[in-house]
Amino acid sequence: EQFHFLRSPAPWLIFAATMFGNAGVFAWFSYVKPYMMFISGFSETAMTFIMMLVGLGMVLGNMLSGRISGRYSPLRIAAVTDFIIVLALLMFFFCGGMKTTSLIFAFICCAGLFALSAPLQILLLQNAKGGELLGAAGGQIAFNLGSAVGAYCGGMMLTLGLAYNYVALPAALLSFAAMSSLLLYGRYKRQQAADTPVLAGETTGVGYSLGVHYLLPDAA
C-alpha cells in the first residue's frame, strides 16, 4: 500500500524536480571557491565572508518561501524559484568577472535552493497519499542524488579543460530541467482535473496555479 502512489507520474516528476534542482545549484556551488578566486578575483581570505553571505541566503530563502506559501501555491513558488536560479546561473557564466555581481547572484542562487525545500516537500506529500513516509524519504534521496550529479556535471567542464565559469552552463541546464519537470507536473494535473467527472451540484471552477485547473464546488 505504501508504494501505490508511485503508479502515478506525479511523484516521479516531483522527484525529478528535486534532483535536477539540487544538481543545478551544486554543479556550480561545488566549485564556489576556485570560481570566486579565479573568475571573480576574490582573495582566499574573502571566502569566509562569501560563505557567510551564501549561508545567510539559505536561511532567508527558506524563511521567505515559508512566508509566501500561504499566498501562492507550492507549484508556482517552486517553478518561479527554479526560473530565477536558471537566470542567476547564466549570469555566473556571462558576468562572473564582476565581483559585486558574483556576490549578488551567489546569494540569490543559494537562497533559491533552500526556498525550494518547503514547496517541493508539500507537493510530494500531496501526491503520496498512503505513502507519506516513503515519499518524504524519496525526496531526500533525490536531493542527495542531485548533489552528486551536479558536482559530476560541473567537474566534466573542468575535465575538458574549460575555465571555472563554464560550470555554470550545465548548472543552468540542470535547473532548467527541474523547472521543466514542474511544468510537466502542472500539465499532468491540469489534464487529470479535466478528466475528473463533475458530480451533481458541482460546477467546474477554475483555480490558477501556474496554469493548473482545479474542480471547485459552488459556494453555498
mmCIF file of C-alpha atoms in Angstrom:
data_model
loop_
_atom_site.group_PDB
_atom_site.id
_atom_site.type_symbol
_atom_site.label_atom_id
_atom_site.label_comp_id
_atom_site.label_asym_id
_atom_site.label_seq_id
_atom_site.Cartn_x
_atom_site.Cartn_y
_atom_site.Cartn_z
ATOM 1 C CA GLU A 1 0.000 0.000 0.000
ATOM 2 C CA GLN A 2 2.912 2.376 0.719
ATOM 3 C CA PHE A 3 4.018 2.027 -2.913
ATOM 4 C CA HIS A 4 0.640 2.649 -4.579
ATOM 5 C CA PHE A 5 1.257 6.365 -5.110
ATOM 6 C CA LEU A 6 4.289 5.544 -7.277
ATOM 7 C CA ARG A 7 1.961 4.306 -10.012
ATOM 8 C CA SER A 8 1.198 7.919 -10.861
ATOM 9 C CA PRO A 9 3.706 10.031 -12.825
ATOM 10 C CA ALA A 10 3.114 12.973 -10.459
ATOM 11 C CA PRO A 11 5.516 11.942 -7.647
ATOM 12 C CA TRP A 12 8.182 10.959 -10.176
ATOM 13 C CA LEU A 13 8.021 14.419 -11.708
ATOM 14 C CA ILE A 14 8.432 15.946 -8.245
ATOM 15 C CA PHE A 15 11.378 13.622 -7.550
ATOM 16 C CA ALA A 16 12.906 14.748 -10.855
ATOM 17 C CA ALA A 17 12.366 18.412 -9.999
ATOM 18 C CA THR A 18 14.034 17.875 -6.617
ATOM 19 C CA MET A 19 17.005 16.033 -8.091
ATOM 20 C CA PHE A 20 17.605 18.385 -11.028
ATOM 21 C CA GLY A 21 17.031 21.489 -8.916
ATOM 22 C CA ASN A 22 19.640 20.474 -6.373
ATOM 23 C CA ALA A 23 22.004 19.270 -9.103
ATOM 24 C CA GLY A 24 21.796 22.623 -10.847
ATOM 25 C CA VAL A 25 22.937 24.617 -7.847
ATOM 26 C CA PHE A 26 25.589 22.113 -6.766
ATOM 27 C CA ALA A 27 27.098 21.921 -10.253
ATOM 28 C CA TRP A 28 28.256 25.471 -9.552
ATOM 29 C CA PHE A 29 28.427 25.565 -5.750
ATOM 30 C CA SER A 30 30.750 22.540 -5.571
ATOM 31 C CA TYR A 31 33.398 24.768 -7.154
ATOM 32 C CA VAL A 32 32.493 28.040 -5.479
ATOM 33 C CA LYS A 33 35.965 28.657 -4.010
ATOM 34 C CA PRO A 34 38.004 28.381 -7.232
ATOM 35 C CA TYR A 35 35.227 30.177 -9.122
ATOM 36 C CA MET A 36 35.272 33.154 -6.775
ATOM 37 C CA MET A 37 39.075 33.245 -6.697
ATOM 38 C CA PHE A 38 39.997 32.634 -10.343
ATOM 39 C CA ILE A 39 36.952 34.057 -12.146
ATOM 40 C CA SER A 40 35.672 36.799 -9.847
ATOM 41 C CA GLY A 41 39.094 37.736 -8.481
ATOM 42 C CA PHE A 42 38.479 37.413 -4.730
ATOM 43 C CA SER A 43 41.300 36.548 -2.365
ATOM 44 C CA GLU A 44 41.270 33.328 -0.405
ATOM 45 C CA THR A 45 40.691 35.230 2.829
ATOM 46 C CA ALA A 46 37.468 36.678 1.379
ATOM 47 C CA MET A 47 35.970 33.192 1.127
ATOM 48 C CA THR A 48 34.936 33.302 4.784
ATOM 49 C CA PHE A 49 32.756 36.343 4.112
ATOM 50 C CA ILE A 50 31.405 34.808 0.890
ATOM 51 C CA MET A 51 30.394 31.590 2.639
ATOM 52 C CA MET A 52 28.690 33.605 5.373
ATOM 53 C CA LEU A 53 26.810 35.523 2.681
ATOM 54 C CA VAL A 54 25.550 32.412 0.887
ATOM 55 C CA GLY A 55 24.676 30.851 4.244
ATOM 56 C CA LEU A 56 22.567 33.905 5.041
ATOM 57 C CA GLY A 57 20.914 33.482 1.653
ATOM 58 C CA MET A 58 19.998 29.904 2.503
ATOM 59 C CA VAL A 59 18.379 30.970 5.773
ATOM 60 C CA LEU A 60 16.465 33.885 4.272
ATOM 61 C CA GLY A 61 15.398 31.856 1.242
ATOM 62 C CA ASN A 62 13.877 29.205 3.468
ATOM 63 C CA MET A 63 12.101 31.833 5.564
ATOM 64 C CA LEU A 64 10.755 33.711 2.532
ATOM 65 C CA SER A 65 9.448 30.515 0.969
ATOM 66 C CA GLY A 66 7.531 29.675 4.128
ATOM 67 C CA ARG A 67 6.184 33.208 4.399
ATOM 68 C CA ILE A 68 4.709 33.306 0.892
ATOM 69 C CA SER A 69 3.452 29.716 0.928
ATOM 70 C CA GLY A 70 0.084 30.885 2.229
ATOM 71 C CA ARG A 71 -0.265 33.351 -0.630
ATOM 72 C CA TYR A 72 0.883 31.248 -3.588
ATOM 73 C CA SER A 73 0.698 27.558 -4.452
ATOM 74 C CA PRO A 74 3.788 25.369 -3.863
ATOM 75 C CA LEU A 75 3.928 24.600 -7.582
ATOM 76 C CA ARG A 76 4.120 28.269 -8.513
ATOM 77 C CA ILE A 77 6.720 29.015 -5.843
ATOM 78 C CA ALA A 78 8.936 26.116 -6.919
ATOM 79 C CA ALA A 79 8.693 26.793 -10.666
ATOM 80 C CA VAL A 80 9.352 30.527 -10.353
ATOM 81 C CA THR A 81 12.259 29.851 -7.989
ATOM 82 C CA ASP A 82 13.816 27.419 -10.464
ATOM 83 C CA PHE A 83 13.448 30.032 -13.197
ATOM 84 C CA ILE A 84 15.242 32.620 -11.042
ATOM 85 C CA ILE A 85 18.032 30.113 -10.344
ATOM 86 C CA VAL A 86 18.450 29.456 -14.083
ATOM 87 C CA LEU A 87 18.876 33.191 -14.705
ATOM 88 C CA ALA A 88 21.328 33.525 -11.805
ATOM 89 C CA LEU A 89 23.457 30.629 -13.078
ATOM 90 C CA LEU A 90 23.575 32.094 -16.581
ATOM 91 C CA MET A 91 24.729 35.382 -15.084
ATOM 92 C CA PHE A 92 27.571 33.483 -13.387
ATOM 93 C CA PHE A 93 28.778 32.433 -16.823
ATOM 94 C CA PHE A 94 28.480 35.803 -18.535
ATOM 95 C CA CYS A 95 29.287 38.200 -15.672
ATOM 96 C CA GLY A 96 31.485 36.135 -13.372
ATOM 97 C CA GLY A 97 34.357 38.596 -13.605
ATOM 98 C CA MET A 98 32.370 41.277 -11.786
ATOM 99 C CA LYS A 99 32.799 40.887 -8.040
ATOM 100 C CA THR A 100 29.593 42.579 -6.944
ATOM 101 C CA THR A 101 27.539 40.671 -9.495
ATOM 102 C CA SER A 102 29.036 37.368 -8.371
ATOM 103 C CA LEU A 103 28.145 38.072 -4.749
ATOM 104 C CA ILE A 104 24.583 39.086 -5.593
ATOM 105 C CA PHE A 105 23.882 36.025 -7.691
ATOM 106 C CA ALA A 106 25.626 33.683 -5.254
ATOM 107 C CA PHE A 107 23.234 34.962 -2.597
ATOM 108 C CA ILE A 108 20.213 34.580 -4.916
ATOM 109 C CA CYS A 109 21.221 31.121 -6.092
ATOM 110 C CA CYS A 110 21.691 29.668 -2.610
ATOM 111 C CA ALA A 111 18.573 31.411 -1.307
ATOM 112 C CA GLY A 112 16.655 29.826 -4.175
ATOM 113 C CA LEU A 113 17.998 26.365 -3.384
ATOM 114 C CA PHE A 114 16.604 26.453 0.150
ATOM 115 C CA ALA A 115 13.434 28.217 -0.951
ATOM 116 C CA LEU A 116 12.673 25.078 -2.972
ATOM 117 C CA SER A 117 12.670 22.771 0.044
ATOM 118 C CA ALA A 118 9.252 23.566 1.516
ATOM 119 C CA PRO A 119 7.163 23.708 -1.696
ATOM 120 C CA LEU A 120 8.686 20.516 -3.085
ATOM 121 C CA GLN A 121 8.058 18.682 0.189
ATOM 122 C CA ILE A 122 4.450 19.879 0.172
ATOM 123 C CA LEU A 123 3.985 18.698 -3.417
ATOM 124 C CA LEU A 124 5.456 15.316 -2.541
ATOM 125 C CA LEU A 125 3.138 14.840 0.419
ATOM 126 C CA GLN A 126 0.144 15.930 -1.658
ATOM 127 C CA ASN A 127 0.971 13.220 -4.195
ATOM 128 C CA ALA A 128 1.981 10.453 -1.800
ATOM 129 C CA LYS A 129 -1.357 9.602 -0.186
ATOM 130 C CA GLY A 130 -0.923 6.471 1.888
ATOM 131 C CA GLY A 131 2.835 6.529 1.416
ATOM 132 C CA GLU A 132 3.860 9.797 3.006
ATOM 133 C CA LEU A 133 6.919 8.349 4.748
ATOM 134 C CA LEU A 134 8.161 6.752 1.559
ATOM 135 C CA GLY A 135 7.513 9.962 -0.362
ATOM 136 C CA ALA A 136 9.497 12.047 2.125
ATOM 137 C CA ALA A 137 12.352 9.533 2.040
ATOM 138 C CA GLY A 138 12.298 9.550 -1.754
ATOM 139 C CA GLY A 139 12.555 13.318 -1.748
ATOM 140 C CA GLN A 140 15.668 13.157 0.427
ATOM 141 C CA ILE A 141 17.188 10.513 -1.849
ATOM 142 C CA ALA A 142 16.523 12.748 -4.856
ATOM 143 C CA PHE A 143 18.115 15.697 -3.031
ATOM 144 C CA ASN A 144 21.292 13.746 -2.214
ATOM 145 C CA LEU A 145 21.471 12.251 -5.705
ATOM 146 C CA GLY A 146 21.225 15.754 -7.127
ATOM 147 C CA SER A 147 24.248 16.863 -5.104
ATOM 148 C CA ALA A 148 26.358 14.068 -6.610
ATOM 149 C CA VAL A 149 25.052 14.525 -10.159
ATOM 150 C CA GLY A 150 25.584 18.276 -10.016
ATOM 151 C CA ALA A 151 29.171 18.022 -8.791
ATOM 152 C CA TYR A 152 29.899 15.447 -11.509
ATOM 153 C CA CYS A 153 28.413 17.573 -14.299
ATOM 154 C CA GLY A 154 30.296 20.652 -13.159
ATOM 155 C CA GLY A 155 33.501 18.637 -12.946
ATOM 156 C CA MET A 156 33.060 17.475 -16.534
ATOM 157 C CA MET A 157 33.616 21.048 -17.708
ATOM 158 C CA LEU A 158 36.906 21.184 -15.826
ATOM 159 C CA THR A 159 37.946 17.793 -17.190
ATOM 160 C CA LEU A 160 37.511 19.224 -20.683
ATOM 161 C CA GLY A 161 39.987 21.945 -19.763
ATOM 162 C CA LEU A 162 37.451 24.769 -19.618
ATOM 163 C CA ALA A 163 37.550 27.663 -17.163
ATOM 164 C CA TYR A 164 35.615 27.598 -13.904
ATOM 165 C CA ASN A 165 32.867 29.857 -15.226
ATOM 166 C CA TYR A 166 31.837 27.046 -17.587
ATOM 167 C CA VAL A 167 30.498 25.005 -14.671
ATOM 168 C CA ALA A 168 27.542 27.397 -14.719
ATOM 169 C CA LEU A 169 26.376 26.082 -18.110
ATOM 170 C CA PRO A 170 25.484 22.507 -17.067
ATOM 171 C CA ALA A 171 24.231 24.021 -13.810
ATOM 172 C CA ALA A 172 21.739 26.210 -15.677
ATOM 173 C CA LEU A 173 20.713 23.283 -17.890
ATOM 174 C CA LEU A 174 20.014 21.084 -14.862
ATOM 175 C CA SER A 175 17.951 23.790 -13.182
ATOM 176 C CA PHE A 176 16.038 24.267 -16.426
ATOM 177 C CA ALA A 177 15.295 20.523 -16.356
ATOM 178 C CA ALA A 178 13.927 20.977 -12.822
ATOM 179 C CA MET A 179 11.647 23.782 -13.962
ATOM 180 C CA SER A 180 10.530 21.696 -16.955
ATOM 181 C CA SER A 181 9.655 18.795 -14.649
ATOM 182 C CA LEU A 182 7.407 21.105 -12.650
ATOM 183 C CA LEU A 183 5.735 22.422 -15.801
ATOM 184 C CA LEU A 184 5.078 18.837 -16.914
ATOM 185 C CA TYR A 185 3.637 18.130 -13.478
ATOM 186 C CA GLY A 186 1.342 21.138 -13.848
ATOM 187 C CA ARG A 187 0.233 19.918 -17.264
ATOM 188 C CA TYR A 188 -0.448 16.448 -15.882
ATOM 189 C CA LYS A 189 -2.549 17.815 -13.008
ATOM 190 C CA ARG A 190 -4.466 20.021 -15.409
ATOM 191 C CA GLN A 191 -5.249 17.038 -17.622
ATOM 192 C CA GLN A 192 -6.180 14.970 -14.567
ATOM 193 C CA ALA A 193 -8.596 17.673 -13.424
ATOM 194 C CA ALA A 194 -10.131 17.893 -16.904
ATOM 195 C CA ASP A 195 -10.724 14.133 -16.928
ATOM 196 C CA THR A 196 -12.357 14.150 -13.479
ATOM 197 C CA PRO A 197 -16.157 13.931 -13.777
ATOM 198 C CA VAL A 198 -18.118 16.735 -12.151
ATOM 199 C CA LEU A 199 -20.592 15.489 -9.573
ATOM 200 C CA ALA A 200 -24.189 16.688 -9.383
ATOM 201 C CA GLY A 201 -24.438 20.006 -7.548
ATOM 202 C CA GLU A 202 -20.916 20.997 -8.553
ATOM 203 C CA THR A 203 -19.628 23.219 -11.320
ATOM 204 C CA THR A 204 -16.219 23.445 -12.856
ATOM 205 C CA GLY A 205 -14.480 26.384 -11.299
ATOM 206 C CA VAL A 206 -11.031 27.447 -12.227
ATOM 207 C CA GLY A 207 -8.155 27.853 -9.793
ATOM 208 C CA TYR A 208 -4.951 29.062 -11.286
ATOM 209 C CA SER A 209 -1.661 27.751 -10.030
ATOM 210 C CA LEU A 210 0.813 28.076 -12.867
ATOM 211 C CA GLY A 211 -1.858 27.059 -15.301
ATOM 212 C CA VAL A 212 -3.270 24.204 -13.240
ATOM 213 C CA HIS A 213 -7.081 23.997 -13.217
ATOM 214 C CA TYR A 214 -8.976 22.525 -10.312
ATOM 215 C CA LEU A 215 -12.559 21.417 -9.823
ATOM 216 C CA LEU A 216 -14.132 23.690 -7.273
ATOM 217 C CA PRO A 217 -17.590 23.185 -5.749
ATOM 218 C CA ASP A 218 -20.096 26.017 -5.893
ATOM 219 C CA ALA A 219 -20.128 28.267 -2.879
ATOM 220 C CA ALA A 220 -23.099 27.695 -0.637
#
